Coordinates of C-alpha atoms and ligand atoms in Angstrom, one line a residue:
X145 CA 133.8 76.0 191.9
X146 CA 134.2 77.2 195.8
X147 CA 133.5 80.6 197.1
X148 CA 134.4 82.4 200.3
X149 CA 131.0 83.4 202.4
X150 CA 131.2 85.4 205.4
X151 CA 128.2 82.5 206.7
X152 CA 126.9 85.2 209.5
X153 CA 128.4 88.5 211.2
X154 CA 131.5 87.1 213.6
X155 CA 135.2 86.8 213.8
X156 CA 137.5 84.7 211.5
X157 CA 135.1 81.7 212.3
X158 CA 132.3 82.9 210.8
X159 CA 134.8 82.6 207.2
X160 CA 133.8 79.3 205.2
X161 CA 134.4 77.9 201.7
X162 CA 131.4 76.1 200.1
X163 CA 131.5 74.3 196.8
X164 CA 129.2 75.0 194.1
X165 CA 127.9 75.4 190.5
X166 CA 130.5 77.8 188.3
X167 CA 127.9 80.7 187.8
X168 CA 126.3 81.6 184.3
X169 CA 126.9 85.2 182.5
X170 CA 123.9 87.2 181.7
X171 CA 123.6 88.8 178.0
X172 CA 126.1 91.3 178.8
X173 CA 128.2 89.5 181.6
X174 CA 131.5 87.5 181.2
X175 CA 132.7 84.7 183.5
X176 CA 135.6 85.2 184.9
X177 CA 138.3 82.7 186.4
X178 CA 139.4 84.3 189.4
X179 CA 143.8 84.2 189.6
X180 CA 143.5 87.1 192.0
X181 CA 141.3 89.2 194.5
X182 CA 141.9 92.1 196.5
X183 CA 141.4 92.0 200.2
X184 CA 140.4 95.3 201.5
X185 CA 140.0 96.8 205.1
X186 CA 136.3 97.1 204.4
X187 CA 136.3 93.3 203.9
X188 CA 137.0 93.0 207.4
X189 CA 134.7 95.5 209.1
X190 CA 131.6 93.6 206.4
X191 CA 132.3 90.5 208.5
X192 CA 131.9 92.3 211.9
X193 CA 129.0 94.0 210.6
X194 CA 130.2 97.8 211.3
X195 CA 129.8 97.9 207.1
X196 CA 126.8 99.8 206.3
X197 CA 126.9 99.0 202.5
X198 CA 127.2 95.4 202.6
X199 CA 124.5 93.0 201.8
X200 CA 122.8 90.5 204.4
X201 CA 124.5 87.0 205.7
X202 CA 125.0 84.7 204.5
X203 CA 127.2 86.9 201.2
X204 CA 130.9 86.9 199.8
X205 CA 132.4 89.7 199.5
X206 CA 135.5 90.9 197.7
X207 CA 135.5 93.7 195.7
X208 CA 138.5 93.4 192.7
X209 CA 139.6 90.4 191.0
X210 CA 142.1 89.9 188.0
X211 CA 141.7 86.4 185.9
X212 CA 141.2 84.9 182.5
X213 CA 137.7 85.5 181.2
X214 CA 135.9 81.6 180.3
X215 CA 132.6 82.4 179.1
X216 CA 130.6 85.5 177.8
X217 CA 127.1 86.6 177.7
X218 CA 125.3 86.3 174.0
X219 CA 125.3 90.6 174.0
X220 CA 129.2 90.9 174.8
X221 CA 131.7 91.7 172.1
X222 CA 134.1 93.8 173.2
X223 CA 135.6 90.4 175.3
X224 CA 136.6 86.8 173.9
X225 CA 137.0 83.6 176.0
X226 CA 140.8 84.0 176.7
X227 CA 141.3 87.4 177.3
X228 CA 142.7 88.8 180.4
X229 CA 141.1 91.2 182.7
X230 CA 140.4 92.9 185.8
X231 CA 137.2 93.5 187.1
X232 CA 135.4 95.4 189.6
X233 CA 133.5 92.6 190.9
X234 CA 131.0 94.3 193.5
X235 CA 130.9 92.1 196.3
X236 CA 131.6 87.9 195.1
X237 CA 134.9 88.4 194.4
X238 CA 136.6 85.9 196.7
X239 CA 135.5 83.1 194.6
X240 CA 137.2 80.5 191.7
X241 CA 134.5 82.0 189.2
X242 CA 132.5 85.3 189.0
X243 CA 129.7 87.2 186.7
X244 CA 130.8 90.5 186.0
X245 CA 128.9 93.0 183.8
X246 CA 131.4 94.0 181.3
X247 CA 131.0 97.7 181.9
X248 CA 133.3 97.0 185.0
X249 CA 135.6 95.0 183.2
X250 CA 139.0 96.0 181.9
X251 CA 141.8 94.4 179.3
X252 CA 144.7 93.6 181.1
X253 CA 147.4 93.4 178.6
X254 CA 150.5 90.7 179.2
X255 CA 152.8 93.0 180.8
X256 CA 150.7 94.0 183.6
X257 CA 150.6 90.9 186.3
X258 CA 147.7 89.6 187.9
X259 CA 149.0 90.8 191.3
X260 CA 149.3 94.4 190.6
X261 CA 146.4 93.9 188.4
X262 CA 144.5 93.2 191.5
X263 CA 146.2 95.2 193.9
X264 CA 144.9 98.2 191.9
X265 CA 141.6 98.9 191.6
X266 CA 139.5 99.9 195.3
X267 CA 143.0 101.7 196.7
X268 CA 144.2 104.0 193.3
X269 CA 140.6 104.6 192.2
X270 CA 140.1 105.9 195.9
X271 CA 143.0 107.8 196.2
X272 CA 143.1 109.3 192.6
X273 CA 139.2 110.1 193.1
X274 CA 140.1 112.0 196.0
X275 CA 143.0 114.1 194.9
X276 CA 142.4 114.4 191.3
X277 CA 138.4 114.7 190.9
X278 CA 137.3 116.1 193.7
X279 CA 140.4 117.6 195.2
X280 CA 141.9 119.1 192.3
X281 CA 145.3 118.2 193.1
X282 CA 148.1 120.9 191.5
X283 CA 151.8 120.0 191.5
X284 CA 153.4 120.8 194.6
X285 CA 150.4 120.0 196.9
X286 CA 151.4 119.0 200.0
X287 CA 149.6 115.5 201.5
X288 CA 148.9 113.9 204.8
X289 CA 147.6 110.0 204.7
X290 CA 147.0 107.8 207.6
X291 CA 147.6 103.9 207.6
X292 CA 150.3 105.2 204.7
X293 CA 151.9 101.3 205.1
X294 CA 148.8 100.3 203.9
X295 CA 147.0 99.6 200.3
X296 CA 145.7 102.8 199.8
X297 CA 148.7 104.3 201.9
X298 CA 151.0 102.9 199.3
X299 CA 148.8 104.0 196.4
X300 CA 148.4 107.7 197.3
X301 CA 151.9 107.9 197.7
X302 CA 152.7 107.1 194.5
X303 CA 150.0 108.5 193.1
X304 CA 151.8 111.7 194.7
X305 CA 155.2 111.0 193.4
X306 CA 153.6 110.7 189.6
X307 CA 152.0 113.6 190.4
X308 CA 154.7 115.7 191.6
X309 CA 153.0 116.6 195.0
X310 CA 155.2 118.5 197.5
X311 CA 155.8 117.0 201.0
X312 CA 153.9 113.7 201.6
X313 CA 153.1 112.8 205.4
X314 CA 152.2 109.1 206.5
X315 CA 151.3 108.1 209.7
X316 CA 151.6 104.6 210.4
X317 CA 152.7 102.1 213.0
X318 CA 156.1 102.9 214.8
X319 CA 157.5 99.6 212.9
X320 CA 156.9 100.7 209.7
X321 CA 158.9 103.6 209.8
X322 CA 161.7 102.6 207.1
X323 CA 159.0 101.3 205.0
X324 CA 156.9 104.4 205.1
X325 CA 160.0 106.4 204.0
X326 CA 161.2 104.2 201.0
X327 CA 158.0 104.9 199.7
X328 CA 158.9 108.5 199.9
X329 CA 156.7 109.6 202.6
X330 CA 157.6 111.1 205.9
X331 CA 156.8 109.1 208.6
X332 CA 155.1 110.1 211.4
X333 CA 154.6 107.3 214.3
X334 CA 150.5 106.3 214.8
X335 CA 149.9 108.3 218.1
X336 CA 151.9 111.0 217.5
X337 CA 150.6 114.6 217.6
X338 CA 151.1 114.7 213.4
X339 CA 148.6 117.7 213.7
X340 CA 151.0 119.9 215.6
X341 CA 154.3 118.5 213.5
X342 CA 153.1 119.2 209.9
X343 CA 151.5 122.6 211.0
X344 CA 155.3 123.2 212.6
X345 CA 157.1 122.2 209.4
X346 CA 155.2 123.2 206.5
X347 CA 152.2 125.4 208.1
X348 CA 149.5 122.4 207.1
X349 CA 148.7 120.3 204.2
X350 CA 146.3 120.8 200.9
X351 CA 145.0 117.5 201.3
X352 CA 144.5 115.2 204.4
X353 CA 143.0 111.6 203.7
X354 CA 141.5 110.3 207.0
X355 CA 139.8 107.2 206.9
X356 CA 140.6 106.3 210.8
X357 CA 137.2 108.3 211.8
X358 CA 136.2 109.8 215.7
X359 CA 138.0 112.4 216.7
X360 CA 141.2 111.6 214.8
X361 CA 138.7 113.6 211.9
X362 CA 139.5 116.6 213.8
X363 CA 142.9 116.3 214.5
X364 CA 143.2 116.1 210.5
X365 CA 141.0 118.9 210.3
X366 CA 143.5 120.8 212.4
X367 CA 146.5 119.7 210.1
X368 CA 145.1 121.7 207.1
X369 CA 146.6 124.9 205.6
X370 CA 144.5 127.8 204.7
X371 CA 142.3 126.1 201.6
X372 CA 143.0 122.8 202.2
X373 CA 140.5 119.8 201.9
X374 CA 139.9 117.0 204.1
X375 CA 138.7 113.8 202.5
X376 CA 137.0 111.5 205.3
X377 CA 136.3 107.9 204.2
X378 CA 137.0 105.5 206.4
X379 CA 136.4 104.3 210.2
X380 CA 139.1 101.8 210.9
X381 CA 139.0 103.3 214.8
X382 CA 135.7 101.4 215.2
X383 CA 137.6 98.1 214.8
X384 CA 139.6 96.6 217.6
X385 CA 140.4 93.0 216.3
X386 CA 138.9 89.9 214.3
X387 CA 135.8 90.0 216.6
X388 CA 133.8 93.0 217.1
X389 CA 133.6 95.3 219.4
X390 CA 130.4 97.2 220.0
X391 CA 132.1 99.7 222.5
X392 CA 135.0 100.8 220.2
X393 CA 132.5 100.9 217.5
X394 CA 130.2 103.2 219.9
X395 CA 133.2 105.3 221.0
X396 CA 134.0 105.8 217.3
X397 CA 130.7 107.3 216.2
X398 CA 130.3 109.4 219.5
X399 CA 133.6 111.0 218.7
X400 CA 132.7 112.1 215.5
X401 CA 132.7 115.8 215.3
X402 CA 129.9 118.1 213.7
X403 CA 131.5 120.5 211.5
X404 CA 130.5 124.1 211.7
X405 CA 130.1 125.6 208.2
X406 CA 130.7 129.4 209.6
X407 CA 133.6 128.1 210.6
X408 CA 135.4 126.3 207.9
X409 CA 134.1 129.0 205.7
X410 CA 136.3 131.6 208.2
X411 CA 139.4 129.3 207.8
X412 CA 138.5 128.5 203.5
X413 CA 138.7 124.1 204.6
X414 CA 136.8 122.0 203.0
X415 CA 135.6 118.5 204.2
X416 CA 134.0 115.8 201.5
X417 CA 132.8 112.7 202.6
X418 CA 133.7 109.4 200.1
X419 CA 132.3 106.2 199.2
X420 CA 133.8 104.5 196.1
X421 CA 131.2 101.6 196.8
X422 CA 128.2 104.1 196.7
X423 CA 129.7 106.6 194.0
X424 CA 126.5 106.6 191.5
X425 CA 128.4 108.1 188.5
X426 CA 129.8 105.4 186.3
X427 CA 131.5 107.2 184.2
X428 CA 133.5 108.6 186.7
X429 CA 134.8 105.9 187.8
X430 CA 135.8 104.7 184.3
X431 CA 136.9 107.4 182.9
X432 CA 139.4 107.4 186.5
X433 CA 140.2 103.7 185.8
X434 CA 141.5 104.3 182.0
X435 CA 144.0 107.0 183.3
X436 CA 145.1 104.9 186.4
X437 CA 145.6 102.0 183.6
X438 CA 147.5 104.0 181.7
X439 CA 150.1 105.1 184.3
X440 CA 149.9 101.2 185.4
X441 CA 151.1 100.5 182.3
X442 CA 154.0 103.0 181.9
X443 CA 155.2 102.1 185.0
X444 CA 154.2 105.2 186.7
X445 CA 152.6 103.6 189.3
X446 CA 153.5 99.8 190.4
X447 CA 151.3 98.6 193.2
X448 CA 153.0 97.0 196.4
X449 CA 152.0 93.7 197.4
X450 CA 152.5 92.7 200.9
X451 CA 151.4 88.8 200.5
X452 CA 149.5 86.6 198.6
X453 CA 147.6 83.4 200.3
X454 CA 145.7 80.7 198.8
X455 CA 142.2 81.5 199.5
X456 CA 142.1 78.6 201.6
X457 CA 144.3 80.1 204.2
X458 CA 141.9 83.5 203.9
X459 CA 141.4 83.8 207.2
X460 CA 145.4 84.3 208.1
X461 CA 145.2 86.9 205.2
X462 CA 142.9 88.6 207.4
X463 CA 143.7 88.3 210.7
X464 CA 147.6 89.6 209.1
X465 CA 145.6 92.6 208.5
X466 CA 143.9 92.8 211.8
X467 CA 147.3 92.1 213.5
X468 CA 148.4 95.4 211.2
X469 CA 151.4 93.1 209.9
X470 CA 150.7 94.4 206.4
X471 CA 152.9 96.6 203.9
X472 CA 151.2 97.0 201.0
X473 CA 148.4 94.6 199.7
X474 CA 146.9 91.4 201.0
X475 CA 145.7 89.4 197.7
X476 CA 144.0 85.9 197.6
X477 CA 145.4 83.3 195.2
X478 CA 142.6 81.7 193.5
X479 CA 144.0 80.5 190.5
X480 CA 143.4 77.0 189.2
X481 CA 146.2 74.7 191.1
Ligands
NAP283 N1 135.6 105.1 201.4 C1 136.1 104.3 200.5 O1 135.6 104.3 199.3 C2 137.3 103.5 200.8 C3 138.0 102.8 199.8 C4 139.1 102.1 200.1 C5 139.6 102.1 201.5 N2 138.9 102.8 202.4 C6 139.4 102.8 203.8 O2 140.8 103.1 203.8 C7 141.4 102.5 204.8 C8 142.6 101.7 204.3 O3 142.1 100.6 203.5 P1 143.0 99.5 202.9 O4 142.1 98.5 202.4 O5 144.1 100.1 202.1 O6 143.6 98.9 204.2 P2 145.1 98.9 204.8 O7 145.6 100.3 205.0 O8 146.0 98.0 204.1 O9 144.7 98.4 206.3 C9 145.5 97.8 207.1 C10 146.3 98.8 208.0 O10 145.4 99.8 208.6 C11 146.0 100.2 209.9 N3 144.9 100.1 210.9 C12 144.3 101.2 211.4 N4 143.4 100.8 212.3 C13 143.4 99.5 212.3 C14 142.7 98.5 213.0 N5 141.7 98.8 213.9 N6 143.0 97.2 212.8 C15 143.9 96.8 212.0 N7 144.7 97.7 211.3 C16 144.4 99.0 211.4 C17 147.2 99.3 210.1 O11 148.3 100.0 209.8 P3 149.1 101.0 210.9 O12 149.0 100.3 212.2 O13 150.4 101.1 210.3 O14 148.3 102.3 210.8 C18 147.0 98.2 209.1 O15 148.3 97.6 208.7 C19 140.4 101.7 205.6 O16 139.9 102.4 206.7 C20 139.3 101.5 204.5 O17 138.0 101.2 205.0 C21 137.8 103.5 202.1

């Protein structure tokens, strides 16, 4: 089978595809044969090495996968050789075959396509753990999202829309505009003071999802209403291109701003920090993953895929992304030709 490996930290030539052994199950693992896997923004930053949670060079990363599982461990019976699934796959994911432990393994019944099967697991999880679990989203909250073009842009707004938030803000580059807006947002250009708009329009959102970082935190901070929660997880302004930059990445972490708990407490704002790759509680995350399958399934949400490459062609996937040419999600075709 051949896997991507990020061989050492770099640009897009530090991406190469060896050729190896398909890799064995453990008693409670399945094999999977990759069709599809998720590219994510944090793929990118892992290769530049601004990642803190990846592992060393040489790895392979890629975090969601959708395929046709081909072997199981001698403990697994709730899967059968056959059976379709998607699969949180840790990091390995860009490959033609991966291990899984079945505890992050999901049925994928025939309606649901390997695509959106794919598409969905790092960006709804995120965005439904944000809202729902720790934000304690009610009908009629109002929602600001940056890089709302994007996978987890597109998720959270229709997470919103099955939801029934109120007014949905998405900043994203200028082009994107008429996409933002069929996706029922409203768009405000990358750049612009969104801050001072939304407080203008609707006095401040209940939730604001930053994961640009610096001081972009703050102007988020500032677009908040009376009781409304800022959810920081990201750091997309330390990245300048496919190679990296130590001074943006520098300028990013100086900018940071140091909240003031006497302060928020004056204004009732809260600010939670997120991590779906170091969230500890797996049940959590399951018990998310079952109600995001279920409104995948009903058609309540339908995720939006931008492109799909052969994961040959892996590093134009990314450097798409870099180029911030995406709407929706980037997904690697692995599936056998
Ligand atoms: N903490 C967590 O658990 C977690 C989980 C998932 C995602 N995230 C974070 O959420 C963000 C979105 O992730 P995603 O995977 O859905 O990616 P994405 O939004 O599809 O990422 C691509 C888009 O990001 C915007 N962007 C902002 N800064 C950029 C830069 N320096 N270079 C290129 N594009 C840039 C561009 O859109 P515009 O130009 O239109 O803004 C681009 O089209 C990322 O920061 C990611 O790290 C965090």
């Amino acid at each position: 089978m051949k896997r991507v490996v990020y061989a050492r930290r770099g640009g897009l030539e530090a991406i190469e595809i060896v050729e190896e052994e398909d890799p064995t199950p453990t008693a409670d693992q399945v094999r999977i044969e990759v069709h599809r896997a998720g590219i994510n923004f944090a793929d990118l930053m892992m290769r530049q090495g601004l990642y803190g949670a990846a592992p060393d060079f040489p790895f392979t990363p890629g975090y969601e996968v959708s395929g046709i599982v081909r072997e199981v461990g001698e403990n697994v019976e709730d899967f059968a050789v056959g059976d379709r699934v998607v699969a949180f796959s840790g990091f390995g994911g860009y490959a033609e075959q991966v291990v899984v432990d079945t505890k992050q393994v999901w049925p994928l019944p025939e309606s649901i396509s390997f695509d959106a099967a794919a598409a969905m697991p790092v960006t709804y999880l995120t965005a439904h753990h944000m809202l729902v679990y720790l934000g304690n989203f009610k009908p009629g909250d109002s929602i600001l999202v940056h890089h709302a073009a994007g996978g987890v842009g597109t998720a959270t707004a229709q997470l919103a829309r099955a939801l029934e938030a109120g007014s949905v803000y998405g900043t994203a580059s200028a082009n994107k505009a008429e996409f933002v807006e069929s996706q029922g947002m409203i768009h405000i250009p990358r750049g612009e003071d969104f801050a001072k708009r939304i407080k203008s329009e609707i006095g401040g959102v209940h939730h604001a999802l930053d994961p640009v970082g610096g001081k972009h935190i703050m102007d988020s901070y500032r677009a908040l209403r009376n009781g409304g929660r800022l959810y920081v997880f990201g750091a997309s302004s330390a990245v300048k291109g496919p190679k990296r930059s130590m001074l943006k990445a520098l300028k990013m972490w100086w900018d940071t701003p140091r909240f003031d708990p006497i302060r928020m407490m004056n204004s009732n704002k809260s600010v939670y920090g997120i991590h779906m790759g170091m969230w500890k509680d797996e049940d959590v995350v399951r018990k998310q993953m079952v109600s995001l399958a279920k409104m995948l399934e009903l058609g309540h949400i339908d995720p939006v895929i931008d492109s799909v490459y052969r994961f040959e062609d892996v590093a134009a996937a990314q450097q798409h992304i870099h180029d911030r040419g995406n709407r929706g999600k980037v997904l690697l075709d692995f599936s056998p030709k």
